[in-house]
Coordinates of C-alpha atoms in Angstrom, one line a residue:
Chain A
M4 CA 0.0 0.0 0.0
R5 CA 2.8 2.4 1.0
K6 CA 4.7 1.5 -2.1
Y7 CA 1.6 2.2 -4.2
K8 CA 1.2 5.6 -2.7
E9 CA 4.9 6.5 -3.3
F10 CA 4.4 5.5 -7.0
V11 CA 1.4 7.7 -7.5
I12 CA 2.9 10.7 -5.8
E13 CA 6.1 10.3 -7.8
K14 CA 4.3 10.1 -11.1
L15 CA 2.1 13.1 -10.2
I16 CA 5.2 15.2 -9.5
L17 CA 6.7 14.0 -12.8
L18 CA 3.6 15.1 -14.6
C19 CA 3.8 18.6 -13.0
G20 CA 7.4 18.8 -14.2
L21 CA 6.6 17.7 -17.6
A22 CA 3.6 20.1 -17.9
S23 CA 5.7 23.2 -17.6
I24 CA 8.0 22.1 -20.3
F25 CA 5.2 20.9 -22.5
F26 CA 3.3 24.2 -22.3
V27 CA 6.4 26.2 -23.0
L28 CA 7.1 24.0 -26.0
L29 CA 3.5 24.4 -27.3
I30 CA 3.7 28.2 -27.0
F31 CA 7.0 28.3 -28.7
L32 CA 5.9 26.0 -31.5
F33 CA 2.7 28.1 -32.1
L34 CA 4.8 31.3 -32.1
L35 CA 7.2 29.7 -34.6
K36 CA 4.5 28.4 -36.9
E37 CA 2.6 31.6 -37.1
G38 CA 5.8 33.7 -37.3
I39 CA 7.6 31.7 -40.0
S40 CA 4.6 32.0 -42.4
L41 CA 5.6 35.6 -42.8
F42 CA 8.9 34.7 -44.6
S43 CA 7.1 33.3 -47.7
T44 CA 6.5 37.0 -48.7
I45 CA 9.4 38.8 -47.2
T46 CA 13.1 37.9 -46.6
L47 CA 14.4 37.7 -43.1
K48 CA 17.1 40.3 -43.9
R49 CA 14.5 42.8 -45.1
F50 CA 12.3 42.1 -42.2
L51 CA 15.0 42.7 -39.7
F52 CA 17.0 45.5 -41.4
G53 CA 14.4 47.4 -43.5
K54 CA 13.5 50.9 -42.3
N55 CA 9.7 51.1 -42.9
W56 CA 7.0 49.8 -40.7
Y57 CA 3.7 50.6 -42.5
P58 CA 1.5 47.6 -41.7
I59 CA -1.7 49.0 -43.1
S60 CA -0.6 50.6 -46.3
D61 CA -1.0 48.7 -49.5
P62 CA 1.2 46.8 -50.0
A63 CA 2.1 46.5 -46.3
E64 CA 5.7 47.3 -45.4
L65 CA 6.8 45.2 -42.6
E66 CA 10.3 46.0 -41.7
I67 CA 11.2 46.2 -38.0
L68 CA 14.5 48.0 -37.7
P69 CA 12.8 51.2 -36.3
L70 CA 11.2 48.9 -33.6
I71 CA 14.4 47.1 -32.8
L72 CA 16.2 50.5 -32.4
G73 CA 13.3 51.9 -30.4
S74 CA 13.7 48.9 -28.0
F75 CA 17.4 49.4 -28.0
W76 CA 17.4 53.1 -27.2
V77 CA 14.9 52.7 -24.4
T78 CA 16.8 49.7 -22.9
L79 CA 20.1 51.4 -23.2
G80 CA 18.9 54.5 -21.5
A81 CA 17.2 52.5 -18.8
A82 CA 20.4 50.4 -18.2
I83 CA 22.6 53.5 -18.0
I84 CA 20.3 54.9 -15.4
S85 CA 19.5 51.9 -13.4
I86 CA 22.7 49.9 -13.3
P87 CA 24.9 52.5 -11.4
I88 CA 22.0 53.4 -9.1
G89 CA 20.9 49.8 -8.6
V90 CA 24.4 48.5 -7.8
G91 CA 25.2 51.5 -5.6
C92 CA 22.0 50.9 -3.7
A93 CA 22.9 47.2 -3.3
I94 CA 26.3 48.0 -2.0
Y95 CA 24.8 50.5 0.5
I96 CA 22.2 48.1 1.7
A97 CA 24.5 45.1 1.9
E98 CA 27.6 46.9 3.4
V99 CA 27.0 50.4 4.8
A100 CA 23.4 50.7 6.1
H101 CA 22.6 50.3 9.7
P102 CA 20.5 47.1 10.2
K103 CA 17.4 49.1 10.9
L104 CA 17.8 51.4 7.9
K105 CA 18.6 48.3 5.9
E106 CA 15.2 46.7 6.6
I107 CA 13.4 50.0 5.7
L108 CA 15.3 50.2 2.4
K109 CA 14.7 46.6 1.5
T110 CA 11.0 47.0 2.1
G111 CA 11.0 50.1 0.0
I112 CA 12.7 48.2 -2.8
E113 CA 10.0 45.5 -2.6
L114 CA 7.3 48.2 -2.7
L115 CA 8.9 49.6 -5.9
A116 CA 8.8 46.2 -7.4
A117 CA 5.1 45.9 -6.5
I118 CA 3.9 48.9 -8.4
P119 CA 2.1 47.7 -11.5
S120 CA 3.7 48.9 -14.7
V121 CA 0.6 50.6 -15.9
V122 CA 0.6 52.8 -12.8
L123 CA 4.3 53.7 -13.4
G124 CA 3.4 54.5 -17.0
F125 CA 0.5 56.7 -15.8
I126 CA 2.6 58.5 -13.3
G127 CA 5.3 59.0 -15.9
M128 CA 2.8 60.4 -18.3
V129 CA 1.5 63.1 -16.0
T130 CA 4.8 64.0 -14.3
L131 CA 7.9 63.1 -16.3
V132 CA 6.6 63.7 -19.8
P133 CA 5.7 67.4 -19.4
W134 CA 9.0 67.9 -17.5
V135 CA 11.1 66.3 -20.4
K136 CA 9.2 68.4 -22.9
E137 CA 10.0 71.6 -21.0
V138 CA 13.6 70.9 -20.0
F139 CA 14.7 69.9 -23.5
N140 CA 12.4 72.3 -25.3
L141 CA 10.8 69.5 -27.4
P142 CA 7.5 69.5 -29.4
T143 CA 6.5 66.4 -27.3
G144 CA 7.7 64.8 -24.0
L145 CA 6.7 61.4 -25.2
T146 CA 10.3 60.2 -26.0
A147 CA 12.6 57.3 -25.6
L148 CA 14.2 59.2 -22.7
S149 CA 11.0 59.3 -20.8
G150 CA 10.5 55.6 -21.3
S151 CA 14.1 54.9 -20.2
V152 CA 13.6 56.8 -16.9
M153 CA 10.4 55.0 -16.0
L154 CA 11.8 51.6 -17.0
A155 CA 14.9 52.3 -14.9
F156 CA 12.5 52.4 -11.9
M157 CA 11.2 49.0 -13.0
A158 CA 14.7 47.4 -13.4
M159 CA 16.0 48.8 -10.2
P160 CA 14.3 46.4 -7.8
T161 CA 15.5 43.4 -9.7
I162 CA 19.0 44.7 -9.8
V163 CA 19.2 45.8 -6.2
S164 CA 17.7 42.7 -4.7
I165 CA 19.8 40.2 -6.7
A166 CA 23.0 42.2 -6.4
E167 CA 22.4 42.7 -2.7
D168 CA 22.0 38.9 -2.3
A169 CA 25.2 38.3 -4.1
L170 CA 27.1 40.8 -1.9
Y171 CA 25.5 39.5 1.2
S172 CA 26.4 35.8 0.4
I173 CA 30.1 36.6 0.3
P174 CA 31.7 35.0 3.4
K175 CA 32.2 37.5 6.2
T176 CA 35.7 36.2 6.5
Y177 CA 36.8 38.0 3.2
K178 CA 35.7 41.3 4.7
E179 CA 37.5 40.7 8.0
G180 CA 40.6 39.4 6.3
S181 CA 40.8 42.6 4.2
L182 CA 40.1 44.9 7.1
A183 CA 42.6 43.2 9.3
L184 CA 45.3 44.1 6.8
G185 CA 44.5 47.8 7.4
A186 CA 42.2 48.3 4.3
T187 CA 39.5 50.9 4.5
H188 CA 35.9 50.0 4.2
W189 CA 35.7 51.3 0.6
Q190 CA 39.0 49.6 -0.4
T191 CA 37.5 46.3 0.9
I192 CA 34.3 46.8 -1.0
Y193 CA 36.0 47.8 -4.2
R194 CA 38.9 45.3 -4.2
V195 CA 37.5 42.3 -2.5
L196 CA 33.7 42.3 -2.3
L197 CA 32.8 43.6 -5.7
P198 CA 35.1 41.1 -7.5
A199 CA 33.9 38.3 -5.4
A200 CA 30.3 39.1 -6.1
S201 CA 30.9 40.1 -9.8
S202 CA 29.1 37.1 -11.3
G203 CA 26.0 37.7 -9.2
I204 CA 26.1 41.4 -10.0
V205 CA 26.3 40.7 -13.7
A206 CA 23.4 38.3 -13.5
A207 CA 21.4 41.0 -11.6
V208 CA 22.1 43.5 -14.3
M209 CA 21.1 41.0 -17.1
L210 CA 17.8 40.1 -15.4
G211 CA 17.1 43.8 -14.8
V212 CA 17.7 44.6 -18.5
G213 CA 15.7 41.5 -19.5
R214 CA 12.8 43.0 -17.6
V215 CA 13.2 46.3 -19.4
I216 CA 13.2 44.7 -22.8
G217 CA 10.0 42.7 -22.1
E218 CA 8.2 45.6 -20.5
T219 CA 5.2 46.7 -22.5
M220 CA 2.6 48.8 -20.8
A221 CA 4.7 51.7 -19.4
V222 CA 6.6 52.2 -22.6
M223 CA 3.5 52.1 -24.7
M224 CA 2.1 54.9 -22.6
I225 CA 5.1 57.2 -22.6
T226 CA 7.4 56.7 -25.5
G227 CA 5.2 58.3 -28.1
N228 CA 4.7 55.1 -30.3
A229 CA 6.0 56.5 -33.5
A230 CA 7.5 53.7 -35.6
L231 CA 10.2 55.9 -37.1
L232 CA 13.9 55.4 -37.2
P233 CA 15.1 57.2 -34.1
H234 CA 18.1 59.4 -34.3
S235 CA 18.4 60.4 -30.7
I236 CA 17.0 59.4 -27.4
L237 CA 14.9 62.6 -27.4
Q238 CA 12.6 61.4 -30.1
P239 CA 9.4 59.4 -29.9
V240 CA 10.1 55.7 -30.5
R241 CA 8.1 52.5 -30.6
T242 CA 9.4 49.3 -29.0
L243 CA 8.9 45.7 -30.2
T244 CA 6.6 45.0 -27.3
A245 CA 4.5 48.0 -27.7
T246 CA 4.0 47.2 -31.4
I247 CA 2.5 43.8 -30.7
A248 CA 0.3 45.1 -27.9
A249 CA -1.0 48.0 -29.9
E250 CA -1.6 46.3 -33.2
M251 CA -2.6 42.7 -32.4
G252 CA -6.2 43.7 -31.8
E253 CA -6.6 45.3 -35.2
A254 CA -4.6 42.9 -37.4
V255 CA -6.7 40.6 -39.5
V256 CA -6.0 37.0 -38.5
G257 CA -4.0 35.2 -41.2
S258 CA -2.9 38.4 -42.8
E259 CA 0.8 39.4 -43.4
H260 CA 0.6 41.9 -40.6
Y261 CA -0.7 39.3 -38.2
F262 CA 2.2 37.0 -39.1
A263 CA 4.7 39.8 -38.8
L264 CA 3.5 40.5 -35.2
F265 CA 4.2 36.9 -34.4
A266 CA 7.6 37.2 -36.0
I267 CA 8.3 40.1 -33.7
G268 CA 7.3 37.9 -30.9
I269 CA 10.0 35.4 -32.0
V270 CA 12.6 38.1 -32.1
L271 CA 11.7 39.2 -28.6
F272 CA 11.7 35.6 -27.4
I273 CA 15.3 35.1 -28.8
I274 CA 16.5 38.3 -27.2
S275 CA 15.0 37.4 -23.8
F276 CA 16.3 33.9 -24.1
V277 CA 19.8 35.0 -24.8
I278 CA 19.7 37.4 -21.8
N279 CA 18.4 34.8 -19.4
V280 CA 20.9 32.3 -20.5
T281 CA 23.7 34.8 -20.1
A282 CA 22.5 35.7 -16.7
D283 CA 22.2 32.1 -15.7
T284 CA 25.8 31.3 -16.9
F285 CA 27.1 34.1 -14.7
L286 CA 25.0 33.0 -11.7
H287 CA 26.3 29.4 -12.0
K288 CA 29.9 30.4 -12.6
K289 CA 30.1 31.3 -9.0
K290 CA 29.8 27.7 -8.0
Chain B
M16 CA 60.0 46.3 26.4
V17 CA 56.2 46.3 26.6
K18 CA 54.4 46.2 23.3
F19 CA 50.8 46.0 24.4
S20 CA 49.6 47.1 27.8
I21 CA 46.0 46.1 28.6
K22 CA 44.5 47.9 31.6
N23 CA 41.3 46.9 33.3
L24 CA 39.6 45.8 30.1
N25 CA 36.0 44.8 30.1
A26 CA 34.0 44.0 27.0
W27 CA 30.4 43.1 26.2
F28 CA 28.4 41.8 23.3
N29 CA 24.8 43.1 23.9
S30 CA 24.5 42.5 27.7
T31 CA 26.8 39.5 27.8
Q32 CA 30.1 40.3 29.4
V33 CA 32.8 38.4 27.5
L34 CA 36.0 40.0 29.0
D35 CA 36.2 40.8 32.7
S36 CA 38.8 43.1 34.2
I37 CA 41.7 41.9 32.1
N38 CA 45.2 43.3 33.0
L39 CA 48.2 42.0 31.1
E40 CA 51.2 43.1 29.2
I41 CA 52.6 41.7 25.9
I42 CA 56.4 42.0 25.6
T43 CA 58.2 42.8 22.5
H44 CA 59.6 39.8 20.5
E45 CA 57.8 37.2 22.7
I46 CA 55.3 34.6 21.7
L47 CA 52.4 35.0 24.1
G48 CA 50.2 31.9 24.1
I49 CA 46.6 32.2 25.2
I50 CA 44.8 29.0 26.2
G51 CA 41.4 28.3 27.6
P52 CA 38.2 26.5 26.9
S53 CA 35.8 27.9 24.2
N54 CA 33.8 30.9 25.3
S55 CA 36.5 32.0 27.6
G56 CA 37.1 35.2 25.7
K57 CA 40.4 34.4 24.1
T58 CA 39.4 35.4 20.6
T59 CA 37.6 38.5 21.7
F60 CA 40.7 39.5 23.6
L61 CA 42.8 39.0 20.5
R62 CA 40.4 41.0 18.4
M63 CA 40.7 43.8 20.9
C64 CA 44.3 44.3 19.9
N65 CA 43.4 45.2 16.3
R66 CA 40.0 46.6 17.1
L67 CA 38.2 44.1 15.0
N68 CA 35.5 43.7 17.6
E69 CA 34.1 47.2 16.9
L70 CA 32.7 45.9 13.6
E71 CA 30.0 44.1 15.5
S72 CA 27.2 46.5 16.2
F73 CA 26.5 45.4 19.7
F74 CA 29.9 45.6 21.1
R75 CA 30.9 47.7 24.0
M76 CA 34.1 48.1 26.1
T77 CA 35.7 49.9 29.0
G78 CA 39.3 50.1 30.0
E79 CA 42.4 50.6 27.9
V80 CA 44.5 48.8 25.3
E81 CA 47.8 50.6 24.8
L82 CA 50.2 50.0 21.9
D83 CA 53.7 51.4 22.7
G84 CA 52.1 53.5 25.4
E85 CA 49.4 55.0 23.1
N86 CA 45.7 54.3 23.6
S87 CA 44.7 52.1 20.6
N88 CA 41.4 53.9 20.3
Q89 CA 43.2 57.0 19.6
I90 CA 45.2 55.4 16.7
D91 CA 43.6 55.5 13.3
S92 CA 42.1 52.0 12.9
Q93 CA 43.6 51.3 9.4
L94 CA 47.0 52.3 10.8
L95 CA 46.5 50.2 13.9
R96 CA 45.7 47.2 11.8
K97 CA 48.6 47.7 9.5
R98 CA 50.9 47.6 12.7
V99 CA 49.0 44.7 14.2
G100 CA 48.4 42.0 11.7
M101 CA 46.1 39.0 12.2
V102 CA 46.0 35.4 11.0
F103 CA 42.6 33.8 11.3
A104 CA 41.5 30.3 12.4
L105 CA 40.4 29.2 8.9
P106 CA 42.8 30.0 6.2
L107 CA 41.0 32.6 4.2
P108 CA 42.8 33.6 1.0
L109 CA 40.9 36.4 -0.9
P110 CA 39.5 35.3 -4.2
L111 CA 42.6 36.4 -6.0
S112 CA 45.9 34.9 -7.3
I113 CA 48.6 33.9 -5.0
F114 CA 50.6 37.0 -5.9
D115 CA 47.7 39.4 -5.6
N116 CA 46.9 37.9 -2.2
V117 CA 50.3 38.8 -0.8
A118 CA 50.5 42.1 -2.7
Y119 CA 47.0 43.1 -1.5
G120 CA 48.1 44.7 1.8
A121 CA 51.0 46.5 0.2
R122 CA 48.7 47.8 -2.6
I123 CA 46.0 49.1 -0.3
H124 CA 48.7 51.0 1.6
G125 CA 49.7 52.8 -1.6
E126 CA 52.5 50.7 -3.2
T127 CA 52.1 50.5 -7.0
N128 CA 55.6 50.0 -8.2
R129 CA 55.6 46.5 -9.8
K130 CA 59.3 45.8 -9.0
K131 CA 58.9 46.7 -5.4
L132 CA 55.6 44.7 -5.1
A133 CA 57.4 41.6 -6.5
D134 CA 60.2 42.0 -3.9
I135 CA 57.7 42.4 -1.1
V136 CA 55.8 39.3 -2.2
E137 CA 59.0 37.2 -2.5
L138 CA 60.3 38.3 0.9
A139 CA 56.9 37.7 2.6
L140 CA 56.5 34.3 1.0
T141 CA 60.0 33.4 2.0
E142 CA 59.5 34.4 5.6
A143 CA 56.4 32.3 5.7
Y144 CA 58.2 29.3 4.3
L145 CA 56.0 29.1 1.2
W146 CA 58.2 30.6 -1.5
E147 CA 59.8 27.4 -2.7
E148 CA 56.4 25.7 -3.0
V149 CA 54.6 28.4 -5.0
K150 CA 57.3 30.4 -6.8
D151 CA 56.5 28.8 -10.2
R152 CA 52.7 29.4 -10.0
L153 CA 52.3 32.9 -8.4
N154 CA 49.5 33.6 -10.8
S155 CA 47.3 30.7 -10.1
S156 CA 44.3 31.0 -7.8
A157 CA 45.1 30.9 -4.1
F158 CA 42.2 28.4 -3.6
K159 CA 44.3 25.8 -5.4
L160 CA 46.7 25.6 -2.5
S161 CA 46.3 23.0 0.2
G162 CA 44.9 24.1 3.6
G163 CA 48.4 24.3 5.2
Q164 CA 49.8 26.3 2.3
Q165 CA 46.8 28.6 2.3
Q166 CA 47.4 29.3 6.0
R167 CA 51.1 30.1 5.3
L168 CA 49.9 32.3 2.4
C169 CA 47.8 34.2 5.0
I170 CA 50.8 34.6 7.2
A171 CA 52.7 35.9 4.2
R172 CA 49.9 38.3 3.4
T173 CA 50.1 39.6 6.9
L174 CA 53.9 39.9 6.8
A175 CA 53.8 41.9 3.5
V176 CA 52.3 44.9 5.2
K177 CA 55.3 44.8 7.7
P178 CA 53.4 44.7 11.0
E179 CA 55.0 45.0 14.4
V180 CA 52.7 42.5 16.1
I181 CA 51.0 39.4 14.6
L182 CA 47.9 37.9 16.2
F183 CA 47.3 34.3 15.5
D184 CA 43.7 33.1 16.1
E185 CA 43.8 29.3 16.4
P186 CA 45.9 29.2 13.2
C187 CA 46.2 25.4 13.1
S188 CA 42.8 24.3 14.1
G189 CA 42.0 23.1 10.6
L190 CA 45.4 21.7 9.7
D191 CA 47.1 18.3 9.8
P192 CA 50.1 17.7 12.1
I193 CA 52.7 18.3 9.4
S194 CA 51.2 21.5 8.2
T195 CA 50.9 22.5 11.9
A196 CA 54.6 21.8 12.4
K197 CA 55.4 24.1 9.5
V198 CA 53.3 26.9 10.7
E199 CA 54.8 26.5 14.2
D200 CA 58.3 26.6 12.7
A201 CA 57.4 29.8 10.9
M202 CA 56.2 31.4 14.2
L203 CA 59.4 30.5 16.0
K204 CA 61.5 32.2 13.3
L205 CA 59.2 35.2 13.1
K206 CA 59.7 35.9 16.8
K207 CA 63.0 37.5 16.0
N208 CA 61.4 40.4 14.2
Y209 CA 57.8 40.5 15.4
T210 CA 55.8 40.2 18.5
L211 CA 53.4 37.2 18.4
V212 CA 50.2 36.5 20.2
L213 CA 48.9 32.9 19.7
V214 CA 45.4 31.9 20.8
T215 CA 45.1 28.2 20.7
N216 CA 42.7 25.4 21.7
N217 CA 45.6 23.0 21.5
V218 CA 47.3 23.2 24.9
K219 CA 50.4 21.4 23.6
Q220 CA 50.9 23.9 20.9
A221 CA 51.2 26.6 23.5
A222 CA 53.7 24.5 25.4
R223 CA 55.8 24.0 22.2
V224 CA 56.0 27.6 20.9
A225 CA 54.9 30.1 23.6
D226 CA 57.4 31.9 25.8
R227 CA 54.7 32.9 28.2
T228 CA 51.2 31.5 28.5
A229 CA 48.0 33.0 29.7
F230 CA 45.0 31.0 30.9
F231 CA 41.6 32.5 30.3
L232 CA 38.4 31.2 31.8
S233 CA 34.9 32.7 31.5
G234 CA 36.3 36.0 30.4
K235 CA 38.8 36.3 33.2
L236 CA 42.5 36.0 33.1
I237 CA 43.2 33.3 35.6
E238 CA 47.0 33.0 35.4
L239 CA 49.9 34.4 33.3
D240 CA 53.4 33.1 33.6
K241 CA 56.4 31.6 31.9
T242 CA 55.3 28.6 29.8
E243 CA 57.4 26.1 31.7
K244 CA 55.9 27.4 35.0
I245 CA 52.3 27.1 33.7
F246 CA 52.9 23.6 32.4
T247 CA 54.9 22.2 35.3
A248 CA 53.8 24.1 38.4
P249 CA 50.8 26.4 37.8
S250 CA 49.8 28.4 40.8
H251 CA 46.1 28.1 40.2
Q252 CA 44.2 24.9 40.6
K253 CA 41.9 25.6 37.6
T254 CA 44.9 26.1 35.3
D255 CA 46.3 22.8 36.5
D256 CA 42.9 21.1 35.9
Y257 CA 42.6 22.5 32.4
I258 CA 46.1 21.6 31.1
R259 CA 45.6 18.1 32.5
G260 CA 42.4 17.9 30.5
K261 CA 40.1 17.6 33.5
F262 CA 37.7 20.0 31.8
G263 CA 37.4 22.2 28.7

C-alpha cells in the first residue's frame, strides 16, 4: 500500500514537471509556426533591417529596424540609469546601512517592485513627460528618454535585490581578512567584495535589463509610439513589445501583418532567451 | 620592552560580558600563548588588539588597550591594523591569485611599483616558508593551494604589510600535524622580528611555541606566567585542571 502511494505521488510530480516544459514548448511552436509564415512573402534580412513599418498601407511594409532600435534606445537609456544606481544601492544596503535602515530600504525596494507597470506609466505620463518636454524644449515629451527613466524604476528592484543577495552571500571572512590588513571599508568593497560578487552582480544586471526589454505597458504609454527610425534618445520611439500590444487587436487573423507580429514575438523571445541564458551562466559560474 | 599594555579591560556583546577586568602586558619579541576553553574570551581578547570587535554593532568596552604606550582607540584603525596583523582560524585567502593575495596589503597602503611589489611578495612568502612551493605558480588562484599552504599564504599576506605584532587566532585548528609543524616553525622564526600572540585550543601547541602562556576562563585572566611554569607548576588549581584535561 505504501509503495503504491509512493508510486502515485512520484508520477504526479513528474507530470507537473513535464507540464511546464510541455506548455512552453507548445507556446514556442505556435509562435514559430505563425511567425515563420511571414517569410514566404518577405526575406528575413529585409524584415530585420528594413526601415519602414507601415503595416496598413497597401502593399504593407513590414520592416522592424525602427522597432528594434526603439527597444534598443529605451533599454540602453534605462540600463545607463538603473545599473549604477541599482548596484550602488545594493552596496549601500549590503555593506553600509545600519541594520534598521537596511530593513526599511529593503521594504522600499520591494514596494517599488510591487507597483504595477501601468501605474508607473501613468505617473510618468503626468509628471515626467511634461518635464522632459519643457527641459529639452521639445515638441513632445513622449520620448525614448521618458521611457528609459520610467523603465529604470522597474529594473532597479530586480538589480538591487539580486546584487544585494550576491554581496550578502560573500563569506564575512573575506571582509574581516581585508580589514585586518588595514584596508579601509571602501578599499575592501572595491577590491574584494565587488570582484567576489561580480558574477552575481552581472546576473542581476542582465535580469534587470531583461525585464526592461520585455516591458510593454509603461513604454506604450510614454514613448510616443512613432514607428520611425530614431536618431536620438529625445525622439518618440516605438518598441517591439508595444507594437505587438497595440496592433494585435486590429490585425486581420491570417494576414501578413498578423504573421509579422508573431515574427516580432520570435525576435523578442530570442532576445530574452539570450539574456536569461547569459544571466544564468554568470550565476552558476560562482559555484 | 612592553608592546601592548592592557589595563582593566571589560567587553560586552549586547549584555553578555565576554571579558572581565583583564590586565596584562605583551612583551616585544615574545610569543604569548593564550589558552582556555571555548567561550573563555580568548578570541575576543585577540580582536581587541586590532579593534576588529568594533565591527560588531552590539559591542561595548571599557578600559584601555595601549600599543607602545598609546591608547589604541586614539590610533587610526587602518594604521593600527597595519601595525597589528592577524592570521585567522580558517585559512581565508581572498578570491585572487597567490601573488595578488600577498600584494594586496601593500597595494592598499599605496604601493604601486611592480618591481617593489614583486620584492615584497617574495620576501613575505620566503618568511612564511612558502616561496619554494609556490614560486612557479604565483598567478594561479590561491584556492588551489592545500589548507596548510593557504594558512602560510595568509601569514605571508600579513607579513607583507610589515606589521609589528601578529595575532594568531587558532591558526592550526584546521590543519594536519605536518602543516601545523610548518606553521609553528614559521612562528618561532618570526619571533626575532615580530611580537606574536597565539590563541590556541591546542594546549600542547602553546607548550611548544609560547614563551609565556596566559590561561583564560569565562572572560577572566586566571593566570599568566612563563610557559614552563604554567605547564609544570601552575599556581592556580583551575589552570592545572585545564592543562591536565580535566575540563574544557
